[in-house]
PDB file of C-alpha atoms and ligand atoms in Angstrom:
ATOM      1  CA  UNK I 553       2.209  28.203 -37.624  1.00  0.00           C
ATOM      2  CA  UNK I 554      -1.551  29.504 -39.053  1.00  0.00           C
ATOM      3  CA  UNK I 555      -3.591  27.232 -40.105  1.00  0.00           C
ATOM      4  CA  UNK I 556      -2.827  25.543 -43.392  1.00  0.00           C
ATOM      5  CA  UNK I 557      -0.059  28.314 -43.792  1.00  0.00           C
ATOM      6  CA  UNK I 558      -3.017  31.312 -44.575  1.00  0.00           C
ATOM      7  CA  UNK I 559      -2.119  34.580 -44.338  1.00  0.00           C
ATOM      8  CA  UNK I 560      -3.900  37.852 -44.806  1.00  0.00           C
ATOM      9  CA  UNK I 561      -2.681  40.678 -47.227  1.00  0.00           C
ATOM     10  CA  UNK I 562      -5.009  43.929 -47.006  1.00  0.00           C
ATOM     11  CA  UNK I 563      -5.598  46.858 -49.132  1.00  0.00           C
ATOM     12  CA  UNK I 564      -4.266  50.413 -48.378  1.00  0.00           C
ATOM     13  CA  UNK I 565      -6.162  53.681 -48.905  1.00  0.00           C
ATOM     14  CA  UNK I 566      -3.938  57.031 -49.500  1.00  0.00           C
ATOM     15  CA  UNK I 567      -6.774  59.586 -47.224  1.00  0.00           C
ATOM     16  CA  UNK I 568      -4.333  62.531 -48.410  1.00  0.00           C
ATOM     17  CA  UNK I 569      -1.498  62.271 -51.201  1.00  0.00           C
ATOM     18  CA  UNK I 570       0.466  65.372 -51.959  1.00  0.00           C
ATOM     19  CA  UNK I 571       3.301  65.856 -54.738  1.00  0.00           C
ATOM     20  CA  UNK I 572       5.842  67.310 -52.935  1.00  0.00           C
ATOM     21  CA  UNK I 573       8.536  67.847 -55.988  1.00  0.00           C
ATOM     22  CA  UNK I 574      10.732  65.369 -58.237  1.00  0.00           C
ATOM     23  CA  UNK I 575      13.306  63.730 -57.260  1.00  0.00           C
ATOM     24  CA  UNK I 576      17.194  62.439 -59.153  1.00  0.00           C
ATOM     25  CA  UNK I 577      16.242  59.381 -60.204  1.00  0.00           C
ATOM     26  CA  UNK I 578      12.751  60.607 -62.030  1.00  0.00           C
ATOM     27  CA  UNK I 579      10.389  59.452 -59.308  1.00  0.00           C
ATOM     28  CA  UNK I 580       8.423  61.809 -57.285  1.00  0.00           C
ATOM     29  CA  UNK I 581       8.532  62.811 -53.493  1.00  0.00           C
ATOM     30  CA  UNK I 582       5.561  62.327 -51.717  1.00  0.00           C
ATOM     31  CA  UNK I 583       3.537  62.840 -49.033  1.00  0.00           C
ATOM     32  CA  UNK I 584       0.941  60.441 -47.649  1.00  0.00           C
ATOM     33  CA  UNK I 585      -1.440  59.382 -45.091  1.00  0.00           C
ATOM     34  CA  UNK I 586      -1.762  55.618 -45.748  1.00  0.00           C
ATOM     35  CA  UNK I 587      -4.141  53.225 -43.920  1.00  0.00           C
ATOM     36  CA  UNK I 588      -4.890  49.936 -43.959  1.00  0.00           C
ATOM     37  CA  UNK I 589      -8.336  48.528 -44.534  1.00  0.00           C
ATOM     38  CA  UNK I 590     -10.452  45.287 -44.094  1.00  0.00           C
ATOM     39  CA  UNK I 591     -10.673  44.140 -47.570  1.00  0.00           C
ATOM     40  CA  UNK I 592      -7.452  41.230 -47.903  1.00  0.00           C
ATOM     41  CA  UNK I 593      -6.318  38.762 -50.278  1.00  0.00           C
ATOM     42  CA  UNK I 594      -5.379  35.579 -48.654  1.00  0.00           C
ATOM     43  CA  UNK I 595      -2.194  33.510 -49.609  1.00  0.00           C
ATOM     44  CA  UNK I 596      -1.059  30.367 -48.656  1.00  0.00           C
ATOM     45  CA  UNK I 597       2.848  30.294 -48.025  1.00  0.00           C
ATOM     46  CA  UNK I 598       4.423  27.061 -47.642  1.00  0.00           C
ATOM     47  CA  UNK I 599       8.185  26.721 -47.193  1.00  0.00           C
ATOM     48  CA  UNK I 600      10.146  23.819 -49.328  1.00  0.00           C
ATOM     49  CA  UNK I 601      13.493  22.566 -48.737  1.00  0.00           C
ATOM     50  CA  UNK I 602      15.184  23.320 -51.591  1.00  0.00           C
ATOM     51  CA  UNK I 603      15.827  26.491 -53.185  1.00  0.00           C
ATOM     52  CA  UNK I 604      12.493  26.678 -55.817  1.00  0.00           C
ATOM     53  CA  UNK I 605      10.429  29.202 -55.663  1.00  0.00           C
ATOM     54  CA  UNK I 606       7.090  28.343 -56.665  1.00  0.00           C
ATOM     55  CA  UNK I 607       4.678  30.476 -57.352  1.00  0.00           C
ATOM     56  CA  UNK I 608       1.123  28.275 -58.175  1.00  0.00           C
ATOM     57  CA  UNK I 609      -1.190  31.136 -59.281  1.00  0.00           C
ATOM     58  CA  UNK I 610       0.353  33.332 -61.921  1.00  0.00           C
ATOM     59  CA  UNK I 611      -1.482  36.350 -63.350  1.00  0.00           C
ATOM     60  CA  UNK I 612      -2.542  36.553 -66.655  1.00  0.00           C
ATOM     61  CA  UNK I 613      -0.355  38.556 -68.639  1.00  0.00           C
ATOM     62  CA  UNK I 614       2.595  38.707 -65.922  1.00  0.00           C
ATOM     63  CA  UNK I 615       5.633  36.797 -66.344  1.00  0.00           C
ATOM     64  CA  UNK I 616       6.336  34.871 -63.283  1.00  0.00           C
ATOM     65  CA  UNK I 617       9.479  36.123 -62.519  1.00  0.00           C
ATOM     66  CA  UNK I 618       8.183  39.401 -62.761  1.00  0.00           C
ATOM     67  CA  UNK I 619       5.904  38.899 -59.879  1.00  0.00           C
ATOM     68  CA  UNK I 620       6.236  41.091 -57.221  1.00  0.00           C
ATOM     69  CA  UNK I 621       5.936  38.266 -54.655  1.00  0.00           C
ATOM     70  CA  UNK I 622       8.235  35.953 -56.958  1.00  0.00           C
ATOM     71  CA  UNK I 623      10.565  38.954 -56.803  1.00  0.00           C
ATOM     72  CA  UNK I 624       9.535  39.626 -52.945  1.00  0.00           C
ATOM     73  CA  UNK I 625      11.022  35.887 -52.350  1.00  0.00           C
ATOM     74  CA  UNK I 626      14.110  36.304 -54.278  1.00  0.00           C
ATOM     75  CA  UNK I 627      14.874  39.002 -52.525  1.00  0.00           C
ATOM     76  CA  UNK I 628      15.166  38.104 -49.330  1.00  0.00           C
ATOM     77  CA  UNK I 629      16.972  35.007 -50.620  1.00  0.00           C
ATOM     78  CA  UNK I 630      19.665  36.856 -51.259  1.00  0.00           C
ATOM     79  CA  UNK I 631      19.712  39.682 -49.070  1.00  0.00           C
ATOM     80  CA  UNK I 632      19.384  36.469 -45.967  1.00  0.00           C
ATOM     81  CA  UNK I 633      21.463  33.607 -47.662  1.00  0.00           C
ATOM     82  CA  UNK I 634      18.513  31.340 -46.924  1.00  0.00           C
ATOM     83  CA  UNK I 635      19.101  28.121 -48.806  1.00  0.00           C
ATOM     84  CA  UNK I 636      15.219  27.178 -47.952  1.00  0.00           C
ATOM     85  CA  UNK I 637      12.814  27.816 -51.411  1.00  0.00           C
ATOM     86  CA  UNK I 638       8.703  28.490 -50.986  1.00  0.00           C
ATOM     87  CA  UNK I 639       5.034  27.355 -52.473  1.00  0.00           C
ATOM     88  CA  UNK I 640       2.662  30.371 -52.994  1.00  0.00           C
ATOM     89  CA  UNK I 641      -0.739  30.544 -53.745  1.00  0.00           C
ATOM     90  CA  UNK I 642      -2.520  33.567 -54.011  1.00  0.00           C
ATOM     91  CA  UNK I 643      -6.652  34.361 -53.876  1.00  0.00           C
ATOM     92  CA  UNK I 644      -7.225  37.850 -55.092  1.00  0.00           C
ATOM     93  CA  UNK I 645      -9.977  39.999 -54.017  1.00  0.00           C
ATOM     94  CA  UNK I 646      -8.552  43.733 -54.080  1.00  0.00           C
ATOM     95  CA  UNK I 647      -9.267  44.408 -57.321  1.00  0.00           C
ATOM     96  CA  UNK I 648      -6.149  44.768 -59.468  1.00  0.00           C
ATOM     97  CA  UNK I 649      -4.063  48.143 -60.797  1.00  0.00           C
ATOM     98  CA  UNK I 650      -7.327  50.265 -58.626  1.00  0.00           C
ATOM     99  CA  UNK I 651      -4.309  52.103 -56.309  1.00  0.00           C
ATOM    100  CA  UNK I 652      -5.574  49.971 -53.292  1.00  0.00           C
ATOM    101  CA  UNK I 653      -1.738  48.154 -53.474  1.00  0.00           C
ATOM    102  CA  UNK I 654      -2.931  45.011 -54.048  1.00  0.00           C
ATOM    103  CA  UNK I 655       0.092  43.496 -55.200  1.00  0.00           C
ATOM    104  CA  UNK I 656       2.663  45.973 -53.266  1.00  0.00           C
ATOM    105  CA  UNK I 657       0.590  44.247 -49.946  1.00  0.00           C
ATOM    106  CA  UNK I 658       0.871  40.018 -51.414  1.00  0.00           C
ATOM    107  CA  UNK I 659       4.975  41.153 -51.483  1.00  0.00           C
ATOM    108  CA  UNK I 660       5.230  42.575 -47.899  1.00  0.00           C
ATOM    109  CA  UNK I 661       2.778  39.215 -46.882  1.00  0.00           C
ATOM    110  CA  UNK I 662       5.651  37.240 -48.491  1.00  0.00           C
ATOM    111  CA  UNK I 663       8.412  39.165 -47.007  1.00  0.00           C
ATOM    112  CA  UNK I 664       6.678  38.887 -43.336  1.00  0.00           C
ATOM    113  CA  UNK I 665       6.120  35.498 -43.492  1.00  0.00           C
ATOM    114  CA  UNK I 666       9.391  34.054 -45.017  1.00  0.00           C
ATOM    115  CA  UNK I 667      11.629  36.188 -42.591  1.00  0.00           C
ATOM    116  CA  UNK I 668       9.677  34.018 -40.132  1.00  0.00           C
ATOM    117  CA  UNK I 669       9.547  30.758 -41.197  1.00  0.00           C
ATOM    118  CA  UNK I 670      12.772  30.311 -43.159  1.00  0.00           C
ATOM    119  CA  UNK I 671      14.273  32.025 -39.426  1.00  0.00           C
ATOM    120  CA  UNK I 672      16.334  35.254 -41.304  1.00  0.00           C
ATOM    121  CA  UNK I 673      15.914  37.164 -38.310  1.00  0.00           C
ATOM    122  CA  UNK I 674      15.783  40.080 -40.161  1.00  0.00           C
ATOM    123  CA  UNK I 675      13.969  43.481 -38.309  1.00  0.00           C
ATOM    124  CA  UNK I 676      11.516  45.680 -39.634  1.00  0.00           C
ATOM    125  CA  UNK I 677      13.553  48.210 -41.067  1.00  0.00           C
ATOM    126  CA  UNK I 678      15.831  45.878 -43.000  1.00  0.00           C
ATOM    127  CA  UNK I 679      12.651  44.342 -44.773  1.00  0.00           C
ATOM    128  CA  UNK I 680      11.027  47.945 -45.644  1.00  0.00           C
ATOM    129  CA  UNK I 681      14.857  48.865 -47.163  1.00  0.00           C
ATOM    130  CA  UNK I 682      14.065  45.263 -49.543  1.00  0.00           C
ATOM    131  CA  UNK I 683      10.728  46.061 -49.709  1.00  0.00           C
ATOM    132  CA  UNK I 684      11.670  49.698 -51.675  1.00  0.00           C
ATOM    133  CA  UNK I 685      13.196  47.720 -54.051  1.00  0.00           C
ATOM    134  CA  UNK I 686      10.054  45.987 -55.314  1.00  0.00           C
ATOM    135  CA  UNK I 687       7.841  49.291 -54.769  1.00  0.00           C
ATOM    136  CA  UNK I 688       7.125  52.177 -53.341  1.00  0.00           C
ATOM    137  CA  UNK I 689       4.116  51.251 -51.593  1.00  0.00           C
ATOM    138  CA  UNK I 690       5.442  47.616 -50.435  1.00  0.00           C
ATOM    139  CA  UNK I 691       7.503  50.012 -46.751  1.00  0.00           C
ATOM    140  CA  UNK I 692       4.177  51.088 -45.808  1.00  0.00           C
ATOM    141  CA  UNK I 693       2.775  47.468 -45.443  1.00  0.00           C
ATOM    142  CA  UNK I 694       5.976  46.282 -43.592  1.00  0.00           C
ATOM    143  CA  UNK I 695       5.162  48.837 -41.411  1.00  0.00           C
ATOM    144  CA  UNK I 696       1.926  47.408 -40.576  1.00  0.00           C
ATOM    145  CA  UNK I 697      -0.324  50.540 -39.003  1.00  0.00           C
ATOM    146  CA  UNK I 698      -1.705  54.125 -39.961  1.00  0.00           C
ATOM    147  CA  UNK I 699       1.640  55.716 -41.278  1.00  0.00           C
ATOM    148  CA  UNK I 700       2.161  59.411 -42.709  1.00  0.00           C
ATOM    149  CA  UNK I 701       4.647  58.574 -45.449  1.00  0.00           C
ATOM    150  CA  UNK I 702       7.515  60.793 -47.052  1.00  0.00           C
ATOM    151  CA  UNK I 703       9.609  60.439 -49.935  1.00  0.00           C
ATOM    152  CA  UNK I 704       8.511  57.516 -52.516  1.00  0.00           C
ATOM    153  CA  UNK I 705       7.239  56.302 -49.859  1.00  0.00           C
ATOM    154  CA  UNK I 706       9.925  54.612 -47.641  1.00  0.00           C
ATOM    155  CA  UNK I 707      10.051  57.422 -44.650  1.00  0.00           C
ATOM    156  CA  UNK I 708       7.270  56.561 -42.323  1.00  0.00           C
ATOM    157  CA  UNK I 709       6.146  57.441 -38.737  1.00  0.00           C
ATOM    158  CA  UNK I 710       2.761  56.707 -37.459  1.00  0.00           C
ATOM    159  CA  UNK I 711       0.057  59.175 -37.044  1.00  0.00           C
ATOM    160  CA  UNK I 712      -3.397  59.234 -35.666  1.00  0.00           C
ATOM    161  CA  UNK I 713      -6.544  59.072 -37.596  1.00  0.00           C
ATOM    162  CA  UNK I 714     -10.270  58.748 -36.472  1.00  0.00           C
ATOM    163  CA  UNK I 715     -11.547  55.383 -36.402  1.00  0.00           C
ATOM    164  CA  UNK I 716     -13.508  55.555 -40.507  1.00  0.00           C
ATOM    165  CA  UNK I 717     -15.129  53.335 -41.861  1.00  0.00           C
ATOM    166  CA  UNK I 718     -15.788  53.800 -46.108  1.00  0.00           C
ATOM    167  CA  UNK I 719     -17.769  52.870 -49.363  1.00  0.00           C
ATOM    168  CA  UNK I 720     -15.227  51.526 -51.756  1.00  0.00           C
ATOM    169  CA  UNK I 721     -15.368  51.888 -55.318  1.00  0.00           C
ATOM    170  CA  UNK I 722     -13.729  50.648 -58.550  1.00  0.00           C
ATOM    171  CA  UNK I 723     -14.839  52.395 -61.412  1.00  0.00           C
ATOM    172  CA  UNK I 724     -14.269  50.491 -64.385  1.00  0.00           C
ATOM    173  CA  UNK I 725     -11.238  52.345 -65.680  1.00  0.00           C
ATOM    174  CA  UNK I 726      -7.461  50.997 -65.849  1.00  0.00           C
ATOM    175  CA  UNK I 727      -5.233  53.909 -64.909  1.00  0.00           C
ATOM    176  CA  UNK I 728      -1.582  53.774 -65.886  1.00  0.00           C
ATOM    177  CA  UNK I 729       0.217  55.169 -63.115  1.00  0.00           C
ATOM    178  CA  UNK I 730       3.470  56.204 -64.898  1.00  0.00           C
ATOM    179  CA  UNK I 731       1.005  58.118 -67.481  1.00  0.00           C
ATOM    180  CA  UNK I 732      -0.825  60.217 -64.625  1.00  0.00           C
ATOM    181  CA  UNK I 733       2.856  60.767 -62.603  1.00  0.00           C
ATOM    182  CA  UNK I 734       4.169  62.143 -66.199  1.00  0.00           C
ATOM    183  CA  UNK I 735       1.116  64.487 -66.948  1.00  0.00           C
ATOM    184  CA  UNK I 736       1.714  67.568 -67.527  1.00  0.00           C
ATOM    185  CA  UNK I 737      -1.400  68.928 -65.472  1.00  0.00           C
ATOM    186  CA  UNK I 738      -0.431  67.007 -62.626  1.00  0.00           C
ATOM    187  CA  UNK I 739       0.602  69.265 -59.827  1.00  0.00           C
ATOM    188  CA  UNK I 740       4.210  69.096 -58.555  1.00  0.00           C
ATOM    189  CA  UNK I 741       4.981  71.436 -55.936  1.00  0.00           C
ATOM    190  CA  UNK I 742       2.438  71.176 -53.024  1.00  0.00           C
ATOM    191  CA  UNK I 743       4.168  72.256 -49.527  1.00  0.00           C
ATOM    192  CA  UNK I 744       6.009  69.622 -47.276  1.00  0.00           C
ATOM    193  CA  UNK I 745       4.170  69.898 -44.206  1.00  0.00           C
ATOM    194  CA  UNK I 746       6.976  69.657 -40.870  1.00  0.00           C
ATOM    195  CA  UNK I 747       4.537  68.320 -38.700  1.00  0.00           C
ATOM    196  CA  UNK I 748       1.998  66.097 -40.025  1.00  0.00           C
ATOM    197  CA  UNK I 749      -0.787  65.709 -37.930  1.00  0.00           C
ATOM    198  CA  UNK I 750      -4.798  64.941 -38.898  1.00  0.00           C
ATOM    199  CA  UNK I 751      -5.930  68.254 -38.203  1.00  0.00           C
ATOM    200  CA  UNK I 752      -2.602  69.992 -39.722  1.00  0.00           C
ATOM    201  CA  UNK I 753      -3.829  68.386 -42.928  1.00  0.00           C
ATOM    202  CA  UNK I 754      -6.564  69.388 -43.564  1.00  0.00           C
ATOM    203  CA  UNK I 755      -8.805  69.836 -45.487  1.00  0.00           C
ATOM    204  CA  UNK I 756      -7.672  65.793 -46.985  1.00  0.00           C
ATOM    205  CA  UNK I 757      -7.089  66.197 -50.933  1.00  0.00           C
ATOM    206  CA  UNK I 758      -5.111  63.850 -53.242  1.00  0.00           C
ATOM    207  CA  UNK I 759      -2.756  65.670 -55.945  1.00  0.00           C
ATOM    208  CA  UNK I 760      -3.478  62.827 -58.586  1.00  0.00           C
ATOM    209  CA  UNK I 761      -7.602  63.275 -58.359  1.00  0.00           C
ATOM    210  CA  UNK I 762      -7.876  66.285 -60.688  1.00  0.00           C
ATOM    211  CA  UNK I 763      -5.971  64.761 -63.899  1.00  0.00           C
ATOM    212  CA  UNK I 764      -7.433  61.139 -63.248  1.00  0.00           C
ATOM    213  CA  UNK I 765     -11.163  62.660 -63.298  1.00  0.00           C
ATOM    214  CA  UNK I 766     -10.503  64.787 -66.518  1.00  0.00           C
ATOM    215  CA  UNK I 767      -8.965  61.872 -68.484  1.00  0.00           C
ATOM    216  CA  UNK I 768     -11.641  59.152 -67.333  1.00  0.00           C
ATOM    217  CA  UNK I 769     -14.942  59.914 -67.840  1.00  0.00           C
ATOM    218  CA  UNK I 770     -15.969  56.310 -66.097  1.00  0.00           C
ATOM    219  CA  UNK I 771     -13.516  57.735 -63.020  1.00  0.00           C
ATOM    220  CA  UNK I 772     -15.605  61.036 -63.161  1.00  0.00           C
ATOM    221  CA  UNK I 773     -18.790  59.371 -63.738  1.00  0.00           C
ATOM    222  CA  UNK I 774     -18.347  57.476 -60.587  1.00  0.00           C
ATOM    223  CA  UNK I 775     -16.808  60.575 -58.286  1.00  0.00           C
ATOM    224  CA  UNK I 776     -19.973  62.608 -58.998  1.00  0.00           C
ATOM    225  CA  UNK I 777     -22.373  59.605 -57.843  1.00  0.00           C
ATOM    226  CA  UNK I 778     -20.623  59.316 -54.736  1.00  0.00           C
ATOM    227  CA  UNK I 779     -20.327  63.134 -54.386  1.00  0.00           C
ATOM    228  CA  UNK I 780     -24.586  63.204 -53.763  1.00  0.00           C
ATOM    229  CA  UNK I 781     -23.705  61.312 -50.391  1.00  0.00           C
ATOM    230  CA  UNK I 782     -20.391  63.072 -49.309  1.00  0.00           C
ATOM    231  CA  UNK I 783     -16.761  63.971 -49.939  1.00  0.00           C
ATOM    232  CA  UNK I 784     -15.125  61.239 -52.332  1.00  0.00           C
ATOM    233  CA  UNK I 785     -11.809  61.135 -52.768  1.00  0.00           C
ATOM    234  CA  UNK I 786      -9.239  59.038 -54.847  1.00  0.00           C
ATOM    235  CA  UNK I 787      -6.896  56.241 -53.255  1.00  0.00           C
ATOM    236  CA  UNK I 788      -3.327  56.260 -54.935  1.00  0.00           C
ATOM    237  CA  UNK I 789      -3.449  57.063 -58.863  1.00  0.00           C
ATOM    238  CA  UNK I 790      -6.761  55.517 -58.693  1.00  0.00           C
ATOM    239  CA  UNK I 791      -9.174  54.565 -59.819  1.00  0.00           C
ATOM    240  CA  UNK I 792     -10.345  53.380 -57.076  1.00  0.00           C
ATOM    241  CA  UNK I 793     -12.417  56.030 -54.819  1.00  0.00           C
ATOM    242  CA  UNK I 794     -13.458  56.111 -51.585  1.00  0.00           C
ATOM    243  CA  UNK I 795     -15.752  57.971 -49.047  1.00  0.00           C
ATOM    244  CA  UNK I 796     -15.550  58.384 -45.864  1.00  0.00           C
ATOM    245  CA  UNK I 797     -18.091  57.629 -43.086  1.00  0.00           C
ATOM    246  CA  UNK I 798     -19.350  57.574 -39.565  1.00  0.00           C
ATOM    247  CA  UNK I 799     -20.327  54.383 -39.305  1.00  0.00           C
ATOM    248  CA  UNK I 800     -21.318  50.558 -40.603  1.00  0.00           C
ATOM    249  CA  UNK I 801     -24.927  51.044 -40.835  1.00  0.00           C
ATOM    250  CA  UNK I 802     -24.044  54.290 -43.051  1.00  0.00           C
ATOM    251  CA  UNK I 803     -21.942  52.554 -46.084  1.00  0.00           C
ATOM    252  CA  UNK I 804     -24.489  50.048 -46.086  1.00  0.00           C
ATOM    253  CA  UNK I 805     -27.298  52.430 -46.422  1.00  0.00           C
ATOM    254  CA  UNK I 806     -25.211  54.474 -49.184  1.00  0.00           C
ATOM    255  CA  UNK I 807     -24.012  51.217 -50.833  1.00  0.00           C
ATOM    256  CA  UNK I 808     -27.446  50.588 -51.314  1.00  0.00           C
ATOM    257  CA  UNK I 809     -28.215  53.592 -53.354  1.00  0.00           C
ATOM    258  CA  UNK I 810     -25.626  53.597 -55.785  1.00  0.00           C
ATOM    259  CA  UNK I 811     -26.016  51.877 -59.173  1.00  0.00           C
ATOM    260  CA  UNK I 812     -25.568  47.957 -59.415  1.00  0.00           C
ATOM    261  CA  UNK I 813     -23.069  48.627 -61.910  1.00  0.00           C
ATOM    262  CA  UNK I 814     -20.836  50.153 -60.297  1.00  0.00           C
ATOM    263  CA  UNK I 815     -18.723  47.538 -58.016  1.00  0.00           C
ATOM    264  CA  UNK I 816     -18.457  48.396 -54.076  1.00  0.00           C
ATOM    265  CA  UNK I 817     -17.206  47.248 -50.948  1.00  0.00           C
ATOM    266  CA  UNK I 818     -18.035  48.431 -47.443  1.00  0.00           C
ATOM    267  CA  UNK I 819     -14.995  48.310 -45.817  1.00  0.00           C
ATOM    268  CA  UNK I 820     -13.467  50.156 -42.171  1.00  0.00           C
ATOM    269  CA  UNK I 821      -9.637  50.717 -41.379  1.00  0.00           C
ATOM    270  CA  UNK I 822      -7.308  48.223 -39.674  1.00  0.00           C
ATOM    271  CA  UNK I 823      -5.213  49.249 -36.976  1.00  0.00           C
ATOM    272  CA  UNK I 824      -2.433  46.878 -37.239  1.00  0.00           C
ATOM    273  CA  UNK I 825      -1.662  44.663 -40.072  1.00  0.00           C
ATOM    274  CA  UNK I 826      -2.555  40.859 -39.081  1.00  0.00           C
ATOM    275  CA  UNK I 827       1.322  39.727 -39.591  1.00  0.00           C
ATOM    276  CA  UNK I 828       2.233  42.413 -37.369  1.00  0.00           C
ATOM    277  CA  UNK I 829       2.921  39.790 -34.233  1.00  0.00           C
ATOM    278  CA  UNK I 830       5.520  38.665 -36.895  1.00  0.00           C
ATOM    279  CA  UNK I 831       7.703  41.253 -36.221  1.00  0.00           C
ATOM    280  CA  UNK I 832       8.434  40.619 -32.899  1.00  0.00           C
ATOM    281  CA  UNK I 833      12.291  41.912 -33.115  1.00  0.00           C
ATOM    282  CA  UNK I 834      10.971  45.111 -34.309  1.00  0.00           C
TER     283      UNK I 834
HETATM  284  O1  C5P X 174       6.699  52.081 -57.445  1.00  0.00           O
HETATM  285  P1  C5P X 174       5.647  51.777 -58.441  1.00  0.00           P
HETATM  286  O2  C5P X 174       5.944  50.563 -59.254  1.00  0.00           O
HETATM  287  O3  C5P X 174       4.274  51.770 -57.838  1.00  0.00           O
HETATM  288  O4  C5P X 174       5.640  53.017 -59.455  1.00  0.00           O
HETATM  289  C1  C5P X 174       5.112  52.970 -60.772  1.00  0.00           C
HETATM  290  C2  C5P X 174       5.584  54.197 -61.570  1.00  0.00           C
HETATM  291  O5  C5P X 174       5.004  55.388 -61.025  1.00  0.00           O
HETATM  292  C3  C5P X 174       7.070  54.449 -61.518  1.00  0.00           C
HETATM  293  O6  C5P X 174       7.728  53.751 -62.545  1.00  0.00           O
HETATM  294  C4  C5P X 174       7.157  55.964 -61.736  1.00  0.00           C
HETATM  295  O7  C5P X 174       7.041  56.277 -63.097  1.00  0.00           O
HETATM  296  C5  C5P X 174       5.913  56.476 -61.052  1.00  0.00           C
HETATM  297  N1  C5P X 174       6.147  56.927 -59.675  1.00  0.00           N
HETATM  298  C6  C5P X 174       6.692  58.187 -59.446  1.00  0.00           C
HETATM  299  N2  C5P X 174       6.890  58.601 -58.140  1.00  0.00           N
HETATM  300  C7  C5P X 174       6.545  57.827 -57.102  1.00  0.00           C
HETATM  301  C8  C5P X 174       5.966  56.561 -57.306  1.00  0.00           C
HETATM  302  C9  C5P X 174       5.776  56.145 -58.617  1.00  0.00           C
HETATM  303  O8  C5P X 174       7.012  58.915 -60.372  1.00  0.00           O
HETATM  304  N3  C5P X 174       6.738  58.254 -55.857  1.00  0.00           N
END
């Protein structure tokens, strides 16, 4: 058991998002390069032994039992028959609704960690199919490394990237993802590409980037300072942005030179997601 029942929940990047088409049920297909990177929100999961599930830090605004990592719980409740009930505590630090899957990455945490300690035994591909029910981005962080993604985002194999390391930024602009997914400038019919590999890809590009920079100025604002050092582009439907780099020393030194009111991280991609010894019946 960790210490004090901790557990790490990172952020995701999207380096390359394509609209592929639209799909039955409304949603869109996709497809994705998703990474993981060093920036996490920590939560403290502690089983109970009755059936409550408690969850100790709500969000402001969001009903508890609306909470993806309520819902997360509840979930696999049901889908295990596990009669055992949870404490959860979260610490945010990925900024909230900024595409980085904050939330989407606190309900795979929960999923990975209660398959272990209330014992459900379940594998890897049985929590992604439960973790598609809370979101589309909740598969990629059950699947715990680099991942080219298809569909809304439940298909995934893993693919190699360079080792990058990034400036992170959140300009200060709430995006509604539904909105940008239902504009009509948003482009719907890129190709699928039948063998995804870095260099196949590129040049990177995000679908989602154009519309998001012509409805928010603050989004654009930000894009163009990070544009004097670089290619930017968008994670997700934003607006979070990101720009990739060769090294530490280099986001630091770019971090520097941006304006202090703009917020920024530093941050370099994770290979394997730190619950990935978890799955050990993959
Ligand atoms: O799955 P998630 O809750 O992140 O999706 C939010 C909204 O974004 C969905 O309700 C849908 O309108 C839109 N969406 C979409 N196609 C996707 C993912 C999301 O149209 N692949």
């Amino acid at each position: 058991m960790q210490p004090e029942n901790i557990y790490l929940s990172p952020a995701k990047l999207n380096l390359d998002l394509r609209i592929i088409g639209k799909l039955p049920n409304g949603y869109h297909a996709l497809e994705s390069i998703f990474t993981l990177i060093d920036l996490y929100d920590t939560l403290k999961i502690q089983p109970r032994n009755d059936t409550q599930i408690v969850l100790h830090t709500p969000t402001v605004g969001v009903p508890t039992e609306q909470d993806l990592t309520v819902r997360a719980a509840t979930l696999l409740q049901h889908f295990s028959g596990s009669l055992k009930g949870v404490d959860i505590w979260i610490e945010k630090r990925i900024p909230m609704g900024g595409g980085l899957g904050g939330g989407s990455s606190n309900a795979a945490t929960v999923l990975l960690v209660l398959n272990h300690l209330w014992g459900c035994g379940l594998n890897q591909q049985q929590l992604i199919d439960i973790g598609v029910m809370l979101g589309a981005d909740v598969p990629f962080f059950i699947f715990g490394q680099t991942a080219f993604a298809r569909g809304v985002g439940e298909q995934l194999q893993a693919i190699d990237v360079p080792a990058q390391h990034y400036v992170l930024v959140r300009p200060e602009a709430h995006v509604a993802t539904p909105k940008i997914f239902a504009h009509p400038d948003l482009p719907r019919n890129s190709s699928s590409n039948p063998n995804p590999t870095w260099v196949n890809l590129q040049p990177l590009r995000n679908d989602m980037q154009a519309v998001v920079l012509q409805d928010y100025p603050k989004v654009q604002a930000a894009f163009a300072e990070l544009a004097k050092h670089g290619e930017p582009r968008m994670t997700g439907s934003g607006a979070c942005l990101f720009l990739p780099c060769e090294s530490v020393e280099q986001t630091q030194e770019i971090q520097k030179m941006l304006s202090e009111s703009l917020q920024s991280w530093c941050v370099q991609a994770i290979d394997k997601h730190p619950l990935y010894p978890l799955l050990s019946n993959r």
